[in-house]
Amino acid sequence: EITSLLSLYGGQFSSQQEIGVNSPFWILNIPSEEMARGLMKRTVCAKSIFELWGHGRSAGELYASLKSYPMDKMLPYLQSDSTYKIHIHTFNKTLTQAEKIKKIDALEFLPFNGKVNLKSPEHVFWILEDYGMDPNNVLEEPLDLYFGRWIADGQRELIESYSVKKRHFIGNTSMDACLSFIMANHGRVKPNDVVFDPFVGTGGLLISSAHFGAYVCGTDIDYNTIHGLGKASRKNQKWRGPDENIRANLRQYGLEKYYLDALVSDSSKPIWRKGMLFDAIITDPPYGIREATRRTGSQKETVKSAERSTENHIFISSSYHLSDIFFDLLKFAAEYLVMGGRLVYWLPIYRPEYTEEVIPRHPCLKLISNCEQMLSSHTSRRLITMEKVKEFKDQDQNSYSLDGQYMLYRGHNSFREKYFSGVTKRIAKEEKDNQK
């Protein structure tokens, strides 16, 4: 998420520090404070950002680093007519009040000329100490120490304010609010973008994109879900109410003006005019037994089904193999994303058999990130982010219908179909076991 937002707002990871995968503190090079605030207005993963004044592996190194920090950068925040406060945050360790005061007093060499104000200070400074990741083996001395001026907090409160528990319209698999915002940030959604979800369901992913100022739309094969009909997913409620739909959800958060529409449509069938339409495609394809994978048309594609009235919304449907869902999704993204637009989706995997080879590929799309969310000891899902780097041409369309090219771009097609078929069965079995 941070990497995507840095590419959107500007900045990069610093070469000063080798970033550990699980390190709670990262050093970033960001050109301006305004860009830093812009990043923090988006992120739900980062807690706070600071202007780094000093860093060291020990207290002595930290103090030496602070003494070498340019005085002209410090003085605007240390004036006699200003107020300030110093916080201490220790990761994986708790300090006594006396220990905290001792650490603050050790900074007396800094020219703090203002007055201390603990309630509403103009400037807030933080001492940050990292005592490692193992709670069963807490270190005596910190691995790293930092001192800096607080700039802004992240958007962690969005997780609670957009909680699915408080949402007007939900389904069996409505996306968690935190993950929805992470997906929107992976997609680098920005104001006035057009964001599309081909498996829209109850529209949970549209809400996070609309919050960031994008115009949103989606399709789904389920008529009842799109129109807010049928049985309710909420506990102690049998049927959905008259105003339970995607538009009502956006209205609940004051985002209705960003809602374009939601259509009843089969994602495996082309319905859009040719040409690039979408700045981002953010979706959670169906898998498992709570959300069945279906598409229109029977196996025999009978003539009778084609002759049915267009007003009748009950179509013949057949199973939609998981591997076909992902390859159709990539082909659609390659054709309808703008250049530089991003596709963000979840890929279910069976961990003991997982390799990078099972990730679907397309010549027009570049893999940006591949992040894992554990579901159980054997299954998980990966958040795949891809970016369009090449114009979609007719040969890219035809490559999926010719056996040789089809195998080239899908890579061992029979292997992948067998793998995803096994994933579906295992997820279904675990869901049944959980229900029991």
C-alpha positions as semicolon CSV with decimal commas, in nm:
position;residue;x (nm);y (nm);z (nm)
1;E;0,000;0,000;0,000
2;I;0,276;0,246;0,093
3;T;0,469;0,169;-0,227
4;S;0,159;0,237;-0,440
5;L;0,089;0,565;-0,261
6;L;0,452;0,676;-0,297
7;S;0,426;0,620;-0,672
8;L;0,108;0,832;-0,669
9;Y;0,226;1,121;-0,448
10;G;0,602;1,109;-0,496
11;G;0,883;0,973;-0,282
12;Q;1,066;0,648;-0,224
13;F;1,208;0,424;0,045
14;S;1,532;0,554;0,194
15;S;1,864;0,382;0,132
16;Q;1,971;0,472;0,490
17;Q;1,796;0,170;0,635
18;E;1,750;-0,186;0,523
19;I;1,375;-0,225;0,560
20;G;1,275;-0,544;0,739
21;V;0,957;-0,714;0,625
22;N;0,805;-0,685;0,972
23;S;0,975;-0,366;1,088
24;P;0,726;-0,123;1,245
25;F;0,934;0,181;1,139
26;W;1,022;0,276;0,783
27;I;1,233;0,567;0,660
28;L;1,097;0,738;0,348
29;N;1,238;1,012;0,127
30;I;0,947;1,246;0,045
31;P;1,012;1,581;-0,133
32;S;0,774;1,792;0,075
33;E;0,561;1,795;0,386
34;E;0,255;1,850;0,169
35;M;0,320;1,521;-0,014
36;A;0,365;1,346;0,319
37;R;0,026;1,475;0,436
38;G;-0,129;1,364;0,108
39;L;0,002;1,011;0,160
40;M;-0,134;0,998;0,516
41;K;-0,478;1,113;0,397
42;R;-0,497;0,783;0,208
43;T;-0,320;0,508;0,402
44;V;-0,499;0,277;0,645
45;C;-0,187;0,070;0,715
46;A;0,046;0,344;0,842
47;K;-0,026;0,495;1,182
48;S;0,174;0,820;1,172
49;I;0,444;1,003;0,979
50;F;0,723;1,220;1,125
51;E;0,991;1,453;1,001
52;L;1,301;1,257;1,101
53;W;1,554;1,466;1,294
54;G;1,773;1,187;1,427
55;H;1,826;0,810;1,411
56;G;2,069;0,570;1,576
57;R;2,129;0,218;1,697
58;S;2,196;0,344;2,048
59;A;2,118;0,653;2,257
60;G;2,464;0,792;2,185
61;E;2,419;0,752;1,808
62;L;2,076;0,917;1,828
63;Y;2,212;1,220;2,018
64;A;2,503;1,254;1,774
65;S;2,260;1,238;1,483
66;L;2,042;1,508;1,640
67;K;2,342;1,737;1,697
68;S;2,433;1,709;1,328
69;Y;2,080;1,791;1,207
70;P;2,072;2,139;1,041
71;M;1,981;2,402;1,299
72;D;1,793;2,615;1,044
73;K;1,545;2,327;0,998
74;M;1,490;2,295;1,373
75;L;1,452;2,661;1,478
76;P;1,108;2,733;1,318
77;Y;0,957;2,480;1,561
78;L;1,155;2,577;1,872
79;Q;1,070;2,948;1,898
80;S;1,003;3,106;2,238
81;D;0,646;3,201;2,142
82;S;0,555;2,841;2,050
83;T;0,431;2,546;2,256
84;Y;0,543;2,185;2,232
85;K;0,510;1,836;2,374
86;I;0,734;1,526;2,362
87;H;0,586;1,176;2,334
88;I;0,768;0,845;2,382
89;H;0,656;0,532;2,197
90;T;0,827;0,197;2,252
91;F;0,745;-0,096;2,025
92;N;0,730;-0,433;2,207
93;K;0,822;-0,289;2,547
94;T;0,657;-0,082;2,822
95;L;0,852;0,185;3,008
96;T;0,776;0,331;3,348
97;Q;0,694;0,701;3,377
98;A;1,030;0,762;3,546
99;E;1,214;0,599;3,255
100;K;1,023;0,813;3,006
101;I;1,104;1,134;3,193
102;K;1,472;1,035;3,205
103;K;1,479;0,989;2,825
104;I;1,307;1,325;2,770
105;D;1,548;1,506;3,006
106;A;1,840;1,361;2,808
107;L;1,732;1,582;2,514
108;E;1,807;1,905;2,706
109;F;2,088;1,985;2,458
110;L;1,819;2,066;2,197
111;P;1,731;2,441;2,195
112;F;1,367;2,412;2,307
113;N;1,277;2,774;2,382
114;G;0,899;2,740;2,381
115;K;0,664;2,640;2,660
116;V;0,546;2,287;2,734
117;N;0,174;2,233;2,665
118;L;0,049;1,880;2,718
119;K;-0,311;1,942;2,604
120;S;-0,294;2,142;2,281
121;P;0,066;2,204;2,172
122;E;0,156;2,365;1,840
123;H;0,434;2,115;1,776
124;V;0,455;1,752;1,888
125;F;0,783;1,558;1,895
126;W;0,823;1,184;1,933
127;I;1,094;0,951;2,058
128;L;1,041;0,611;1,891
129;E;1,219;0,295;2,005
130;D;1,212;-0,047;1,839
131;Y;1,262;-0,346;2,068
132;G;1,210;-0,615;1,804
133;M;0,918;-0,838;1,708
134;D;0,938;-1,120;1,962
135;P;0,713;-1,051;2,267
136;N;0,861;-1,356;2,442
137;N;1,215;-1,224;2,415
138;V;1,205;-0,849;2,488
139;L;1,543;-0,685;2,441
140;E;1,709;-0,479;2,712
141;E;1,825;-0,215;2,463
142;P;1,639;-0,104;2,150
143;L;1,747;-0,207;1,801
144;D;1,679;0,140;1,663
145;L;1,593;0,482;1,809
146;Y;1,431;0,772;1,624
147;F;1,342;1,132;1,705
148;G;1,119;1,346;1,487
149;R;0,844;1,603;1,453
150;W;0,493;1,463;1,410
151;I;0,331;1,563;1,079
152;A;0,010;1,362;1,036
153;D;-0,175;1,043;1,127
154;G;-0,311;0,783;0,887
155;Q;-0,674;0,701;0,819
156;R;-0,720;0,413;1,062
157;E;-1,052;0,558;1,179
158;L;-1,201;0,478;0,837
159;I;-1,197;0,109;0,932
160;E;-1,450;0,176;1,207
161;S;-1,659;0,445;1,036
162;Y;-1,705;0,227;0,724
163;S;-1,747;-0,098;0,917
164;V;-1,962;-0,361;0,745
165;K;-2,147;-0,408;1,076
166;K;-2,301;-0,061;1,039
167;R;-2,365;-0,083;0,663
168;H;-2,719;-0,064;0,529
169;F;-2,681;-0,331;0,257
170;I;-2,452;-0,633;0,299
171;G;-2,407;-0,979;0,151
172;N;-2,254;-1,310;0,253
173;T;-1,907;-1,202;0,145
174;S;-1,906;-0,823;0,175
175;M;-1,546;-0,705;0,180
176;D;-1,396;-0,587;0,509
177;A;-1,362;-0,207;0,518
178;C;-0,987;-0,212;0,588
179;L;-0,916;-0,443;0,293
180;S;-1,142;-0,235;0,068
181;F;-0,935;0,078;0,133
182;I;-0,610;-0,113;0,090
183;M;-0,733;-0,237;-0,250
184;A;-0,829;0,117;-0,356
185;N;-0,482;0,238;-0,259
186;H;-0,318;-0,050;-0,448
187;G;-0,521;0,064;-0,749
188;R;-0,397;0,424;-0,700
189;V;-0,755;0,551;-0,717
190;K;-0,770;0,931;-0,733
191;P;-1,041;1,198;-0,777
192;N;-1,238;1,183;-1,105
193;D;-1,116;0,833;-1,194
194;V;-1,366;0,580;-1,324
195;V;-1,343;0,256;-1,124
196;F;-1,515;-0,068;-1,227
197;D;-1,595;-0,390;-1,039
198;P;-1,706;-0,679;-1,267
199;F;-1,816;-0,888;-0,965
200;V;-1,970;-0,601;-0,772
201;G;-2,199;-0,795;-0,535
202;T;-2,320;-0,552;-0,268
203;G;-2,070;-0,285;-0,379
204;G;-1,832;-0,284;-0,084
205;L;-1,531;-0,215;-0,307
206;L;-1,708;0,075;-0,477
207;I;-1,746;0,258;-0,145
208;S;-1,372;0,287;-0,076
209;S;-1,302;0,414;-0,429
210;A;-1,587;0,666;-0,406
211;H;-1,447;0,789;-0,073
212;F;-1,131;0,890;-0,262
213;G;-1,335;1,084;-0,519
214;A;-1,365;0,827;-0,801
215;Y;-1,680;0,760;-1,002
216;V;-1,778;0,397;-0,956
217;C;-1,979;0,133;-1,143
218;G;-2,005;-0,244;-1,154
219;T;-2,174;-0,553;-1,292
220;D;-2,291;-0,880;-1,142
221;I;-2,473;-1,184;-1,277
222;D;-2,702;-1,204;-0,971
223;Y;-3,023;-1,010;-1,045
224;N;-3,144;-1,023;-0,685
225;T;-2,819;-0,879;-0,546
226;I;-2,807;-0,589;-0,792
227;H;-3,172;-0,499;-0,722
228;G;-3,158;-0,567;-0,346
229;L;-3,414;-0,849;-0,353
230;G;-3,440;-1,191;-0,191
231;K;-3,315;-1,324;0,141
232;A;-3,114;-1,099;0,368
233;S;-2,762;-1,186;0,483
234;R;-2,798;-1,002;0,813
235;K;-2,872;-1,203;1,126
236;N;-3,236;-1,199;1,248
237;Q;-3,357;-1,054;0,917
238;K;-3,537;-1,283;0,671
239;W;-3,585;-1,064;0,363
240;R;-3,409;-0,757;0,230
241;G;-3,587;-0,424;0,277
242;P;-3,719;-0,202;-0,003
243;D;-3,414;0,029;0,006
244;E;-3,133;-0,224;0,046
245;N;-2,911;-0,172;-0,257
246;I;-2,571;-0,038;-0,364
247;R;-2,696;0,317;-0,416
248;A;-2,833;0,323;-0,059
249;N;-2,490;0,224;0,074
250;L;-2,321;0,513;-0,106
251;R;-2,597;0,745;0,010
252;Q;-2,531;0,632;0,368
253;Y;-2,177;0,769;0,347
254;G;-2,263;1,082;0,148
255;L;-2,105;0,941;-0,169
256;E;-2,411;0,897;-0,392
257;K;-2,289;1,161;-0,640
258;Y;-2,001;0,928;-0,735
259;Y;-2,230;0,635;-0,818
260;L;-2,268;0,575;-1,194
261;D;-2,467;0,251;-1,200
262;A;-2,467;-0,124;-1,147
263;L;-2,573;-0,359;-1,425
264;V;-2,694;-0,719;-1,434
265;S;-2,436;-0,873;-1,663
266;D;-2,222;-1,180;-1,716
267;S;-1,854;-1,089;-1,679
268;S;-1,757;-1,355;-1,934
269;K;-1,960;-1,182;-2,210
270;P;-1,852;-0,856;-2,380
271;I;-2,099;-0,571;-2,324
272;W;-1,878;-0,261;-2,355
273;R;-1,788;-0,061;-2,661
274;K;-1,429;-0,093;-2,781
275;G;-1,174;0,144;-2,633
276;M;-1,019;0,219;-2,296
277;L;-1,279;0,308;-2,034
278;F;-1,158;0,248;-1,680
279;D;-0,878;0,397;-1,470
280;A;-0,888;0,101;-1,230
281;I;-1,058;-0,238;-1,204
282;I;-1,088;-0,348;-0,841
283;T;-1,271;-0,670;-0,768
284;D;-1,308;-0,984;-0,558
285;P;-1,402;-1,272;-0,792
286;P;-1,637;-1,536;-0,644
287;Y;-1,503;-1,865;-0,514
288;G;-1,617;-2,122;-0,261
289;I;-1,978;-2,213;-0,177
290;R;-2,102;-1,886;-0,023
291;E;-2,062;-1,713;-0,360
292;A;-2,103;-1,958;-0,648
293;T;-1,914;-1,910;-0,975
294;R;-2,176;-1,891;-1,250
295;R;-2,212;-1,757;-1,602
296;T;-2,500;-1,742;-1,848
297;G;-2,569;-2,021;-2,096
298;S;-2,601;-2,396;-2,055
299;Q;-2,336;-2,640;-2,164
300;K;-2,532;-2,711;-2,484
301;E;-2,624;-2,344;-2,545
302;T;-2,973;-2,440;-2,655
303;V;-3,157;-2,231;-2,910
304;K;-3,451;-2,191;-2,673
305;S;-3,244;-1,986;-2,430
306;A;-3,154;-1,739;-2,706
307;E;-3,517;-1,696;-2,804
308;R;-3,633;-1,601;-2,453
309;S;-3,786;-1,262;-2,393
310;T;-3,534;-0,989;-2,308
311;E;-3,761;-0,883;-2,021
312;N;-3,716;-1,217;-1,848
313;H;-3,416;-1,193;-1,616
314;I;-3,402;-1,564;-1,526
315;F;-3,135;-1,703;-1,759
316;I;-2,995;-2,051;-1,793
317;S;-2,659;-2,061;-1,618
318;S;-2,367;-2,299;-1,608
319;S;-2,058;-2,339;-1,393
320;Y;-1,774;-2,093;-1,448
321;H;-1,436;-2,254;-1,381
322;L;-1,214;-2,058;-1,146
323;S;-0,923;-2,055;-1,390
324;D;-1,149;-1,915;-1,665
325;I;-1,269;-1,638;-1,432
326;F;-0,916;-1,508;-1,380
327;F;-0,806;-1,535;-1,742
328;D;-1,122;-1,359;-1,862
329;L;-1,062;-1,092;-1,599
330;L;-0,705;-1,030;-1,718
331;K;-0,812;-1,018;-2,082
332;F;-1,087;-0,768;-1,996
333;A;-0,845;-0,551;-1,795
334;A;-0,589;-0,556;-2,077
335;E;-0,851;-0,430;-2,322
336;Y;-1,049;-0,179;-2,115
337;L;-0,798;-0,025;-1,873
338;V;-0,634;0,306;-1,964
339;M;-0,258;0,294;-2,007
340;G;-0,105;0,285;-1,658
341;G;-0,438;0,178;-1,507
342;R;-0,436;-0,096;-1,248
343;L;-0,616;-0,426;-1,193
344;V;-0,649;-0,532;-0,827
345;Y;-0,808;-0,867;-0,736
346;W;-0,796;-1,156;-0,489
347;L;-0,655;-1,494;-0,594
348;P;-0,737;-1,797;-0,371
349;I;-0,454;-2,048;-0,330
350;Y;-0,375;-2,380;-0,164
351;R;-0,053;-2,305;0,024
352;P;0,123;-2,647;0,011
353;E;0,102;-2,650;-0,370
354;Y;0,139;-2,277;-0,439
355;T;0,409;-2,145;-0,670
356;E;0,437;-1,813;-0,855
357;E;0,361;-2,003;-1,177
358;V;-0,010;-2,030;-1,091
359;I;-0,055;-1,650;-1,103
360;P;-0,237;-1,569;-1,431
361;R;-0,038;-1,350;-1,670
362;H;-0,110;-1,134;-1,972
363;P;0,137;-0,967;-2,210
364;C;-0,029;-0,626;-2,160
365;L;-0,019;-0,640;-1,778
366;K;0,279;-0,615;-1,544
367;L;0,268;-0,774;-1,198
368;I;0,322;-0,497;-0,940
369;S;0,260;-0,669;-0,607
370;N;0,155;-1,005;-0,464
371;C;0,047;-0,994;-0,096
372;E;-0,082;-1,289;0,107
373;Q;-0,371;-1,296;0,354
374;M;-0,387;-1,617;0,557
375;L;-0,728;-1,783;0,575
376;S;-0,634;-2,113;0,738
377;S;-0,329;-2,334;0,782
378;H;-0,362;-2,462;0,424
379;T;-0,551;-2,194;0,234
380;S;-0,496;-1,825;0,181
381;R;-0,569;-1,562;-0,078
382;R;-0,331;-1,325;-0,250
383;L;-0,400;-0,965;-0,336
384;I;-0,268;-0,933;-0,691
385;T;-0,198;-0,587;-0,835
386;M;-0,120;-0,551;-1,206
387;E;-0,059;-0,243;-1,421
388;K;-0,131;-0,199;-1,791
389;V;0,199;-0,135;-1,968
390;K;0,115;-0,222;-2,331
391;E;-0,163;-0,128;-2,571
392;F;-0,416;-0,403;-2,631
393;K;-0,420;-0,509;-2,996
394;D;-0,617;-0,758;-3,203
395;Q;-0,342;-1,019;-3,178
396;D;-0,371;-1,006;-2,798
397;Q;-0,741;-1,085;-2,835
398;N;-0,674;-1,368;-3,078
399;S;-0,393;-1,510;-2,870
400;Y;-0,651;-1,647;-2,629
401;S;-0,834;-1,838;-2,899
402;L;-0,528;-1,997;-3,067
403;D;-0,403;-2,304;-2,887
404;G;-0,034;-2,222;-2,918
405;Q;-0,058;-1,861;-2,796
406;Y;-0,319;-1,959;-2,540
407;M;-0,070;-2,197;-2,383
408;L;0,207;-1,935;-2,404
409;Y;0,019;-1,663;-2,219
410;R;-0,162;-1,884;-1,972
411;G;0,142;-2,099;-1,914
412;H;0,072;-2,475;-1,856
413;N;-0,303;-2,429;-1,894
414;S;-0,400;-2,783;-1,788
415;F;-0,181;-2,752;-1,476
416;R;-0,347;-2,426;-1,374
417;E;-0,700;-2,551;-1,436
418;K;-0,627;-2,860;-1,227
419;Y;-0,473;-2,642;-0,953
420;F;-0,765;-2,396;-0,931
421;S;-1,015;-2,680;-0,945
422;G;-0,843;-2,827;-0,640
423;V;-0,842;-2,488;-0,464
424;T;-1,219;-2,453;-0,515
425;K;-1,287;-2,798;-0,370
426;R;-1,064;-2,738;-0,068
427;I;-1,220;-2,398;0,010
428;A;-1,569;-2,548;-0,023
429;K;-1,475;-2,833;0,213
430;E;-1,333;-2,593;0,475
431;E;-1,643;-2,372;0,455
432;K;-1,869;-2,676;0,508
433;D;-1,657;-2,789;0,802
434;N;-1,678;-2,438;0,953
435;Q;-2,056;-2,434;0,913
436;K;-2,081;-2,767;1,097
